[in-house]
Coordinates of C-alpha atoms and ligand atoms in Angstrom, one line a residue:
X1 CA -20.8 -74.7 53.3
X2 CA -17.3 -73.8 52.0
X3 CA -15.2 -71.6 54.3
X4 CA -12.3 -69.7 52.9
X5 CA -9.3 -68.8 55.0
X6 CA -6.6 -66.1 54.8
X7 CA -3.4 -67.1 52.9
X8 CA -0.4 -65.7 54.7
X9 CA 3.2 -66.8 54.4
X10 CA 2.2 -70.0 52.6
X11 CA -0.3 -71.0 55.3
X12 CA -4.1 -70.9 55.5
X13 CA -5.5 -69.5 58.7
X14 CA -8.6 -67.9 60.2
X15 CA -8.6 -64.2 60.9
X16 CA -7.2 -63.1 64.2
X17 CA -10.7 -62.6 65.7
X18 CA -12.3 -65.5 63.8
X19 CA -14.7 -63.2 62.0
X20 CA -16.1 -64.1 58.6
X21 CA -18.4 -62.5 56.0
X22 CA -20.8 -64.1 53.6
X23 CA -20.3 -64.4 49.9
X24 CA -23.7 -63.8 48.3
X25 CA -25.0 -64.8 44.9
X26 CA -26.6 -61.6 43.4
X27 CA -28.9 -63.7 41.2
X28 CA -30.5 -65.5 44.1
X29 CA -29.5 -63.4 47.1
X30 CA -28.4 -66.7 48.7
X31 CA -25.2 -67.2 50.7
X32 CA -22.7 -69.4 48.8
X33 CA -19.7 -69.4 51.2
X34 CA -18.2 -67.9 54.3
X35 CA -15.0 -65.9 53.9
X36 CA -12.5 -64.9 56.6
X37 CA -12.5 -61.2 57.5
X38 CA -9.0 -60.2 58.2
X39 CA -8.1 -57.8 61.0
X40 CA -5.5 -55.0 60.9
X41 CA -3.1 -57.4 62.6
X42 CA -3.6 -60.0 59.9
X43 CA -2.9 -57.3 57.2
X44 CA 0.3 -56.5 59.1
X45 CA 1.3 -60.1 59.2
X46 CA 0.8 -60.4 55.5
X47 CA 2.9 -57.3 54.9
X48 CA 5.6 -58.8 57.2
X49 CA 5.5 -62.1 55.3
X50 CA 5.8 -60.3 51.9
X51 CA 8.6 -58.1 53.3
X52 CA 10.6 -61.0 54.7
X53 CA 10.1 -63.0 51.5
X54 CA 11.3 -60.1 49.4
X55 CA 14.3 -59.3 51.5
X56 CA 15.4 -62.9 51.6
X57 CA 15.6 -63.0 47.8
X58 CA 13.7 -66.3 47.5
X59 CA 11.8 -64.8 44.6
X60 CA 13.8 -61.8 43.3
X61 CA 17.1 -63.6 43.3
X62 CA 15.7 -66.7 41.5
X63 CA 16.9 -67.1 37.9
X64 CA 14.4 -65.5 35.6
X65 CA 13.6 -68.8 33.9
X66 CA 12.7 -70.3 37.3
X67 CA 10.3 -67.5 38.1
X68 CA 8.8 -68.0 34.6
X69 CA 8.4 -71.7 35.2
X70 CA 6.6 -71.3 38.5
X71 CA 4.2 -68.6 37.0
X72 CA 3.5 -71.1 34.2
X73 CA 2.5 -73.7 36.8
X74 CA -0.1 -71.2 38.1
X75 CA -1.4 -70.7 34.5
X76 CA -1.8 -74.5 34.1
X77 CA -3.6 -74.7 37.4
X78 CA -6.1 -72.0 36.3
X79 CA -6.7 -73.9 33.0
X80 CA -7.1 -77.2 34.7
X81 CA -9.7 -75.7 37.1
X82 CA -11.4 -73.4 34.5
X83 CA -14.9 -74.9 34.9
X84 CA -15.0 -74.7 38.7
X85 CA -13.5 -71.1 38.6
X86 CA -16.1 -70.0 36.0
X87 CA -19.0 -71.4 37.9
X88 CA -17.8 -69.8 41.2
X89 CA -17.3 -66.5 39.4
X90 CA -20.9 -66.6 38.1
X91 CA -22.3 -67.4 41.6
X92 CA -20.3 -64.9 43.4
X93 CA -20.5 -61.9 41.0
X94 CA -23.6 -62.4 38.9
X95 CA -21.6 -62.4 35.8
X96 CA -23.1 -64.3 32.9
X97 CA -21.4 -67.7 32.3
X98 CA -20.4 -66.5 28.8
X99 CA -18.5 -63.6 30.4
X100 CA -17.1 -65.5 33.3
X101 CA -15.8 -68.3 31.1
X102 CA -14.0 -65.7 29.0
X103 CA -12.6 -64.0 32.1
X104 CA -11.1 -67.2 33.3
X105 CA -9.7 -67.9 29.8
X106 CA -8.3 -64.4 29.5
X107 CA -6.8 -64.6 33.1
X108 CA -4.8 -67.6 32.1
X109 CA -3.8 -66.0 28.8
X110 CA -2.6 -62.8 30.5
X111 CA -0.7 -64.7 33.2
X112 CA 0.9 -66.8 30.5
X113 CA 2.1 -63.6 28.7
X114 CA 3.7 -62.4 32.0
X115 CA 5.2 -65.8 32.7
X116 CA 7.0 -65.4 29.4
X117 CA 7.9 -61.8 30.2
X118 CA 9.4 -63.0 33.5
X119 CA 12.0 -64.8 31.5
X120 CA 12.8 -61.8 29.3
X121 CA 15.9 -59.8 30.0
X122 CA 14.8 -56.2 30.3
X123 CA 18.2 -54.8 31.2
X124 CA 19.8 -52.6 28.6
X125 CA 23.2 -51.2 27.8
X126 CA 23.2 -47.6 26.6
X127 CA 25.8 -45.1 25.6
X128 CA 27.2 -42.8 28.3
X129 CA 29.4 -39.9 28.8
X130 CA 33.0 -40.2 30.2
X131 CA 35.9 -37.9 30.2
X132 CA 38.1 -40.8 29.1
X133 CA 35.6 -41.8 26.5
X134 CA 35.3 -45.3 27.9
X135 CA 32.2 -46.0 29.9
X136 CA 29.7 -48.7 30.1
X137 CA 26.1 -47.8 31.1
X138 CA 23.7 -50.5 32.2
X139 CA 20.0 -50.0 32.9
X140 CA 18.7 -52.6 35.2
X141 CA 15.0 -53.2 35.8
X142 CA 14.7 -54.3 39.4
X143 CA 11.6 -55.2 41.4
X144 CA 10.2 -52.4 43.6
X145 CA 9.7 -54.7 46.6
X146 CA 6.4 -55.4 48.4
X147 CA 3.3 -54.7 46.4
X148 CA -0.2 -54.4 47.8
X149 CA -2.7 -55.3 45.1
X150 CA -6.3 -54.1 45.7
X151 CA -9.0 -55.1 43.2
X152 CA -12.7 -54.4 42.5
X153 CA -15.7 -56.8 42.1
X154 CA -16.5 -56.5 38.4
X155 CA -13.9 -58.8 36.9
X156 CA -12.7 -60.5 40.1
X157 CA -10.2 -63.2 38.9
X158 CA -9.1 -61.2 35.9
X159 CA -8.3 -58.1 37.9
X160 CA -6.3 -60.2 40.4
X161 CA -4.3 -61.7 37.6
X162 CA -3.7 -58.4 35.8
X163 CA -1.9 -57.3 38.9
X164 CA -0.3 -60.5 40.1
X165 CA 1.2 -61.2 36.6
X166 CA 3.4 -58.2 36.1
X167 CA 4.2 -57.8 39.9
X168 CA 5.5 -61.3 40.2
X169 CA 7.1 -61.4 36.8
X170 CA 9.2 -58.4 37.8
X171 CA 10.3 -60.2 41.0
X172 CA 8.1 -58.4 43.6
X173 CA 6.3 -60.1 46.5
X174 CA 2.6 -59.3 46.9
X175 CA -0.4 -59.1 49.2
X176 CA -3.6 -59.4 47.2
X177 CA -6.8 -57.9 48.7
X178 CA -9.9 -58.7 46.5
X179 CA -13.2 -56.9 46.9
X180 CA -15.4 -58.3 49.6
X181 CA -18.2 -58.6 47.2
X182 CA -16.3 -61.1 45.1
X183 CA -13.5 -62.8 47.1
X184 CA -14.2 -66.4 46.3
X185 CA -12.1 -66.9 43.2
X186 CA -9.1 -65.1 44.7
X187 CA -9.4 -67.5 47.7
X188 CA -9.5 -70.4 45.2
X189 CA -6.4 -68.9 43.5
X190 CA -4.6 -69.0 46.8
X191 CA -5.3 -72.8 47.0
X192 CA -4.0 -73.3 43.5
X193 CA -0.9 -71.2 44.0
X194 CA -0.2 -73.2 47.2
X195 CA 0.0 -76.4 45.0
X196 CA 2.8 -74.9 42.9
X197 CA 6.5 -74.3 43.7
X198 CA 5.8 -70.7 44.6
X199 CA 8.1 -70.0 47.7
X200 CA 6.2 -69.2 50.9
X201 CA 5.4 -65.6 51.6
X202 CA 5.8 -64.4 47.9
X203 CA 2.0 -64.4 47.4
X204 CA -0.3 -63.5 50.3
X205 CA -4.0 -63.3 49.8
X206 CA -6.2 -61.6 52.5
X207 CA -9.9 -60.9 52.4
X208 CA -11.8 -58.3 54.3
X209 CA -12.9 -54.6 54.4
X210 CA -11.0 -52.2 52.2
X211 CA -11.6 -49.4 54.7
X212 CA -9.8 -51.5 57.4
X213 CA -7.2 -53.9 55.8
X214 CA -6.9 -51.9 52.5
X215 CA -6.1 -48.8 54.5
X216 CA -3.5 -50.7 56.6
X217 CA -1.8 -52.1 53.5
X218 CA -1.8 -48.6 51.9
X219 CA -0.3 -47.0 55.0
X220 CA 2.1 -49.9 56.0
X221 CA 5.7 -48.8 55.7
X222 CA 6.8 -52.3 54.7
X223 CA 4.8 -51.9 51.5
X224 CA 6.6 -50.2 48.6
X225 CA 3.9 -50.0 46.0
X226 CA 0.1 -50.1 45.6
X227 CA -1.6 -51.4 42.5
X228 CA -5.3 -50.5 42.7
X229 CA -8.3 -50.9 40.5
X230 CA -11.6 -49.4 41.7
X231 CA -13.4 -46.1 42.0
X232 CA -11.8 -42.7 41.5
X233 CA -13.1 -41.8 44.9
X234 CA -11.1 -44.6 46.7
X235 CA -8.2 -44.0 44.3
X236 CA -7.9 -40.5 45.7
X237 CA -8.0 -41.7 49.3
X238 CA -5.3 -44.3 48.5
X239 CA -3.1 -41.6 47.0
X240 CA -3.3 -39.5 50.2
X241 CA -2.8 -42.5 52.5
X242 CA 0.2 -43.8 50.5
X243 CA 2.2 -40.6 50.9
X244 CA 4.1 -41.4 54.1
X245 CA 6.8 -43.5 52.5
X246 CA 6.1 -42.2 49.0
X247 CA 4.7 -45.4 47.7
X248 CA 4.7 -46.0 44.0
X249 CA 1.1 -46.1 42.7
X250 CA -0.8 -47.5 39.8
X251 CA -4.4 -46.5 39.9
X252 CA -7.0 -47.8 37.5
X253 CA -10.2 -45.9 38.3
X254 CA -13.5 -44.9 36.9
X255 CA -14.7 -43.9 33.4
X256 CA -17.5 -42.4 31.4
X257 CA -16.3 -43.3 27.9
X258 CA -17.7 -41.9 24.7
X259 CA -18.8 -44.4 22.0
X260 CA -19.0 -42.3 18.8
X261 CA -21.1 -43.4 15.8
X262 CA -20.2 -41.3 12.8
X263 CA -22.6 -40.8 9.9
X264 CA -20.8 -43.3 7.6
X265 CA -20.9 -46.2 10.2
X266 CA -22.5 -49.5 9.4
X267 CA -25.7 -49.0 11.4
X268 CA -26.5 -52.6 12.2
X269 CA -22.9 -53.3 13.3
X270 CA -22.7 -50.1 15.4
X271 CA -26.0 -50.8 17.1
X272 CA -24.7 -54.2 18.1
X273 CA -21.5 -52.6 19.1
X274 CA -23.3 -50.0 21.2
X275 CA -25.2 -52.7 23.1
X276 CA -21.9 -54.6 23.7
X277 CA -20.1 -51.4 24.8
X278 CA -22.8 -50.3 27.1
X279 CA -24.3 -53.4 28.6
X280 CA -21.5 -56.0 28.8
X281 CA -21.6 -57.3 32.3
X282 CA -24.7 -55.2 33.0
X283 CA -22.7 -52.0 32.3
X284 CA -20.4 -52.7 35.3
X285 CA -17.2 -52.1 33.2
X286 CA -14.9 -49.2 33.9
X287 CA -14.2 -48.7 30.2
X288 CA -17.9 -49.2 29.1
X289 CA -19.3 -47.0 26.4
X290 CA -21.8 -45.3 28.6
X291 CA -22.1 -42.1 26.6
X292 CA -23.3 -43.1 23.2
X293 CA -22.7 -40.2 20.8
X294 CA -24.7 -40.6 17.5
X295 CA -24.5 -38.4 14.4
X296 CA -27.8 -36.5 13.8
X297 CA -27.7 -37.7 10.2
X298 CA -28.3 -41.3 11.1
X299 CA -30.0 -40.7 14.5
X300 CA -33.6 -41.8 13.7
X301 CA -32.7 -45.1 12.1
X302 CA -30.0 -45.8 14.7
X303 CA -32.3 -45.2 17.7
X304 CA -35.1 -47.3 16.2
X305 CA -32.8 -50.3 15.6
X306 CA -31.2 -49.9 19.0
X307 CA -34.5 -50.0 20.8
X308 CA -35.7 -53.1 19.0
X309 CA -32.4 -55.0 19.6
X310 CA -32.2 -54.2 23.3
X311 CA -35.8 -55.4 23.8
X312 CA -34.7 -58.8 22.4
X313 CA -32.0 -59.3 25.0
X314 CA -32.4 -62.2 27.4
X315 CA -32.5 -61.2 31.1
X316 CA -32.2 -64.1 33.5
X317 CA -30.2 -66.8 35.2
X318 CA -26.5 -66.0 34.6
X319 CA -25.7 -69.7 34.7
X320 CA -27.7 -70.2 31.5
X321 CA -25.6 -69.9 28.4
X322 CA -28.5 -68.0 26.6
X323 CA -28.6 -65.2 29.2
X324 CA -27.3 -61.8 28.0
X325 CA -28.1 -59.8 31.1
X326 CA -27.5 -60.9 34.7
X327 CA -28.0 -59.1 37.9
X328 CA -26.0 -56.1 39.2
X329 CA -23.6 -56.9 42.0
X330 CA -25.7 -56.1 45.2
X331 CA -28.6 -54.2 46.7
X332 CA -26.5 -51.0 47.2
X333 CA -25.5 -50.9 43.5
X334 CA -29.1 -51.7 42.5
X335 CA -30.4 -48.8 44.5
X336 CA -27.7 -46.5 43.2
X337 CA -28.4 -47.4 39.6
X338 CA -32.2 -47.0 40.1
X339 CA -31.6 -43.6 41.7
X340 CA -29.6 -42.5 38.6
X341 CA -32.5 -43.5 36.4
X342 CA -34.7 -41.3 38.6
X343 CA -32.1 -38.5 38.3
X344 CA -32.1 -38.8 34.5
X345 CA -35.8 -38.4 34.3
X346 CA -35.7 -35.4 36.7
X347 CA -33.0 -33.8 34.6
X348 CA -35.4 -34.0 31.6
X349 CA -33.9 -36.9 29.6
X350 CA -36.3 -39.4 28.2
X351 CA -36.2 -43.1 28.5
X352 CA -36.0 -44.9 25.1
X353 CA -36.2 -48.3 26.6
X354 CA -35.8 -50.0 30.0
X355 CA -35.8 -48.0 33.3
X356 CA -37.3 -50.7 35.5
X357 CA -36.4 -53.5 37.9
X358 CA -36.6 -56.9 36.2
X359 CA -37.8 -60.2 37.9
X360 CA -38.8 -60.6 41.6
X361 CA -35.6 -62.1 42.9
X362 CA -32.0 -60.9 42.4
X363 CA -30.7 -57.5 41.6
X364 CA -31.9 -57.3 38.0
X365 CA -32.3 -54.0 36.1
X366 CA -33.5 -53.7 32.4
X367 CA -30.9 -52.4 30.0
X368 CA -31.8 -48.7 29.9
X369 CA -31.1 -46.0 27.3
X370 CA -31.7 -42.3 27.9
X371 CA -32.3 -40.0 24.8
X372 CA -32.8 -36.2 24.5
X373 CA -29.9 -35.9 27.0
X374 CA -27.3 -33.2 27.3
X375 CA -23.6 -33.9 28.1
X376 CA -23.9 -31.6 31.1
X377 CA -26.4 -33.8 32.9
X378 CA -25.4 -35.9 35.8
X379 CA -26.3 -39.1 33.9
X380 CA -23.7 -38.0 31.3
X381 CA -20.9 -36.9 33.7
X382 CA -21.1 -39.4 36.6
X383 CA -20.2 -43.0 36.5
X384 CA -23.4 -45.0 37.0
X385 CA -21.8 -48.5 36.8
X386 CA -24.9 -50.3 35.8
X387 CA -27.0 -51.0 32.6
X388 CA -27.7 -47.3 31.8
X389 CA -26.5 -45.6 28.6
X390 CA -27.0 -41.9 27.8
X391 CA -27.4 -41.3 24.1
X392 CA -26.4 -37.8 22.9
X393 CA -26.8 -36.4 19.4
X394 CA -23.9 -34.6 17.6
X395 CA -23.6 -32.5 14.5
X396 CA -20.2 -33.3 13.0
X397 CA -16.8 -34.9 13.9
X398 CA -15.6 -31.7 15.7
X399 CA -18.7 -31.6 17.8
X400 CA -18.3 -35.3 18.7
X401 CA -14.7 -34.8 19.8
X402 CA -15.7 -31.8 21.9
X403 CA -18.5 -33.7 23.7
X404 CA -16.3 -36.8 24.2
X405 CA -13.5 -34.9 25.8
X406 CA -15.8 -32.9 28.0
X407 CA -15.5 -35.3 30.9
X408 CA -13.3 -35.7 34.0
X409 CA -12.6 -39.2 32.9
X410 CA -10.5 -40.6 30.0
X411 CA -10.3 -44.4 30.0
X412 CA -11.9 -45.9 26.9
X413 CA -14.1 -45.0 23.9
X414 CA -14.7 -46.0 20.4
X415 CA -15.4 -44.6 16.9
X416 CA -17.7 -46.4 14.5
X417 CA -17.1 -45.5 10.8
X418 CA -16.8 -46.9 7.3
X419 CA -13.7 -44.9 6.8
X420 CA -10.6 -46.0 8.9
X421 CA -8.7 -42.8 8.1
X422 CA -11.5 -40.6 9.2
X423 CA -12.1 -42.7 12.3
X424 CA -8.4 -42.5 13.1
X425 CA -8.4 -38.7 12.9
X426 CA -11.2 -38.7 15.5
X427 CA -9.4 -41.3 17.7
X428 CA -6.2 -39.3 17.7
X429 CA -8.1 -36.3 19.2
X430 CA -9.7 -38.2 22.1
X431 CA -8.1 -37.7 25.5
X432 CA -8.4 -41.2 26.6
X433 CA -6.2 -44.3 27.2
X434 CA -7.9 -46.7 24.8
X435 CA -9.9 -46.1 21.6
X436 CA -11.5 -48.9 19.6
X437 CA -12.4 -48.4 15.9
X438 CA -15.4 -50.5 15.0
X439 CA -14.9 -52.7 18.1
X440 CA -15.2 -52.3 21.9
X441 CA -13.7 -53.8 25.1
X442 CA -11.0 -55.9 23.5
X443 CA -7.6 -55.5 25.0
X444 CA -4.3 -56.8 24.0
X445 CA -1.8 -58.5 26.3
X446 CA 0.9 -56.3 24.6
X447 CA -0.9 -52.9 24.5
X448 CA -1.1 -50.6 27.5
X449 CA -4.4 -50.0 29.2
X450 CA -5.1 -47.2 31.6
X451 CA -6.6 -43.8 32.1
X452 CA -6.0 -40.1 31.2
X453 CA -7.3 -37.5 33.7
X454 CA -9.2 -38.8 36.7
X455 CA -9.4 -42.4 35.2
X456 CA -6.1 -43.2 36.8
X457 CA -2.3 -43.1 36.9
X458 CA -0.1 -45.6 35.1
X459 CA -0.8 -48.5 32.8
X460 CA -1.5 -52.2 32.9
X461 CA -0.5 -54.8 30.2
X462 CA 2.4 -55.2 28.0
X463 CA 5.9 -53.8 28.7
X464 CA 4.4 -50.6 30.1
X465 CA 2.5 -52.7 32.6
X466 CA 5.6 -54.6 33.6
X467 CA 7.7 -51.5 34.0
X468 CA 5.1 -50.2 36.5
X469 CA 6.3 -52.9 38.9
X470 CA 10.0 -52.1 38.4
X471 CA 12.5 -49.5 39.5
X472 CA 15.0 -48.5 36.8
X473 CA 18.6 -48.5 38.0
X474 CA 21.5 -46.9 36.1
X475 CA 24.9 -48.3 36.7
X476 CA 27.8 -46.3 35.1
X477 CA 31.1 -48.1 34.9
X478 CA 34.1 -46.0 34.0
X479 CA 37.1 -48.0 33.0
X480 CA 40.2 -47.0 34.9
X481 CA 42.7 -46.8 32.1
X482 CA 43.7 -43.2 32.5
X483 CA 44.6 -42.6 36.1
X484 CA 45.3 -39.0 35.5
X485 CA 41.8 -38.2 34.3
X486 CA 40.0 -35.1 35.6
X487 CA 36.5 -35.3 37.0
X488 CA 33.9 -33.5 35.1
X489 CA 32.7 -30.4 37.0
X490 CA 31.5 -29.0 33.7
X491 CA 33.3 -27.5 30.8
X492 CA 30.6 -25.4 29.1
X493 CA 30.7 -21.8 30.2
X494 CA 28.3 -19.3 28.5
X495 CA 30.1 -16.6 26.6
X496 CA 29.8 -13.0 27.8
Ligands
LIG501 P1 -14.1 -49.5 45.2 O1 -15.2 -49.3 46.1 O2 -13.2 -48.3 44.9 O3 -13.3 -50.7 45.8 C1 -12.2 -51.2 45.1 C2 -11.3 -52.0 46.1 O4 -10.8 -51.1 47.0 C3 -12.1 -53.0 46.9 O5 -11.2 -54.1 47.2 C4 -12.3 -52.2 48.2 O6 -12.5 -53.1 49.3 C5 -11.0 -51.5 48.3 N1 -11.1 -50.3 49.2 C6 -12.2 -49.6 49.6 N2 -11.9 -48.5 50.4 C7 -10.5 -48.6 50.5 C8 -9.5 -47.8 51.2 N3 -9.9 -46.7 51.9 N4 -8.3 -48.1 51.1 C9 -7.9 -49.2 50.4 N5 -8.7 -50.0 49.7 C10 -10.0 -49.7 49.8 O7 -14.6 -50.0 43.8 P2 -15.6 -51.1 43.4 O8 -17.0 -50.6 43.8 O9 -15.2 -52.4 44.0 O10 -15.5 -51.2 41.8 C11 -16.2 -50.3 41.0 C12 -15.3 -49.2 40.6 O11 -14.0 -49.7 40.0 C13 -15.8 -48.4 39.4 O12 -15.6 -47.0 39.7 C14 -15.0 -48.8 38.2 O13 -15.0 -47.8 37.2 C15 -13.7 -49.1 38.8 N6 -13.0 -50.0 37.9 C16 -12.0 -49.5 37.2 C17 -11.3 -50.4 36.3 C18 -10.1 -49.8 35.5 O14 -9.3 -50.6 35.0 N7 -9.9 -48.5 35.4 C19 -11.6 -51.7 36.3 C20 -12.7 -52.1 37.0 C21 -13.4 -51.3 37.8 P3 -14.0 -53.6 49.8 O15 -15.0 -53.1 48.8 O16 -13.9 -55.1 49.7 O17 -14.3 -53.1 51.1
LIG502 MG1 -20.9 -62.2 45.8

């Protein structure tokens, strides 16, 4: 059986106490690999390695083009190994092969974007004030330093790349800590990076418990920034633990996004869209359309078609290209989702379809839709993170906006309508980081992604995402032409 090691300072090694944990396939409940379980000491070593690499300038002082070239080598390695990475992702996470294949493709694409951004000159010259009238003002975008990157289990490779790309493009050094549930592709990535010209210590990848090594990285004074994707609950803990040296934070947390179907929407398309929004990756998507808001004017037809379509979905082996619905990640998540289904029934909502375990092996749950639900119910307010959608009826556009915004979260959401102008008016009023119109889930390398409210702090992707990994420095150069100049203590005095 494959055994994965920690990757610290360009070397592969076992954890300090030689402990490992098992990588489990959620479709079969079988162990697929053993993974090293890092100790607090190992996490400190990784932070030291990243600190030394940053301070030595082996990465941050490289010419931009050189950093770009090395990142492109990583892109090429991912593409060359796409099949293997996809299959491992399926086995480790229960993702359908269709989704995993796309994740690997999009990971390479996103890193390719940031490899190009690495070569871009983000520094600017701006106008400034000077008594002599001659000053030059430079804004430099410098790396922050050492970044700890902590990722969840739903899009393992993609989440790792979303963070590695901008952090490395900006010149930082990093320690990546993937979720224990899905560490395998991050470990494979360490092997691929080790085959490139990446200098030692720039990328460190350690596996193990978030409560142990994650906490150490978040508190470690050698770490300057934490980039985190995961639950809002852990995001809050990280924010508190990161306070001692005032670490910079990017937090991508939970969501309960509203997927709004207006009365003029194309019903067949929006039914397909609602299934895609709610059940993509078994609903284990932070931006998923888990609150489905449907106009009362089209409600009956919509609900009927939705039920029929969902019942035709193929639940089964995620390695099979025909499979639409794979297992949820593990037993704990399975129990939690089944408990929410129980809560929904107790709250008085009614099951339109689904609601049961599927198959006898693996953590499969039928795609489930609740109807006759209120937005105040727990199944409408809490993130279930499984194949459960709550359908809520609304009267008019104002009502839809009001319900959509009545949430502690604000990550994604969509509007389905035959009229772009009307949809845009609704989209503009939603307090959320991304709104799709007649689409769902699709992100752009160039457009920011992130949350309002308790869905997070900061943005990933595009220039905004890159800037999250930089410090802005202003350098003011005053030309010494006039040696008699007076310094500017201020000249504007309010009149009596
Ligand atoms: P999680 O439990 O919050 O864990 C996320 C990561 O944080 C894991 O690597 C975890 O380690 C680590 N961690 C746990 N406790 C920690 C601590 N005290 N200090 C530092 N790190 C710690 O989330 P998850 O269950 O993996 O993922 C599901 C959640 O992620 C959902 O809430 C979902 O909405 C959110 N999510 C958000 C986005 C987004 O972009 N907004 C994207 C995907 C997922 P271990 O689990 O390995 O111990
Ligand atoms: Mg696994």
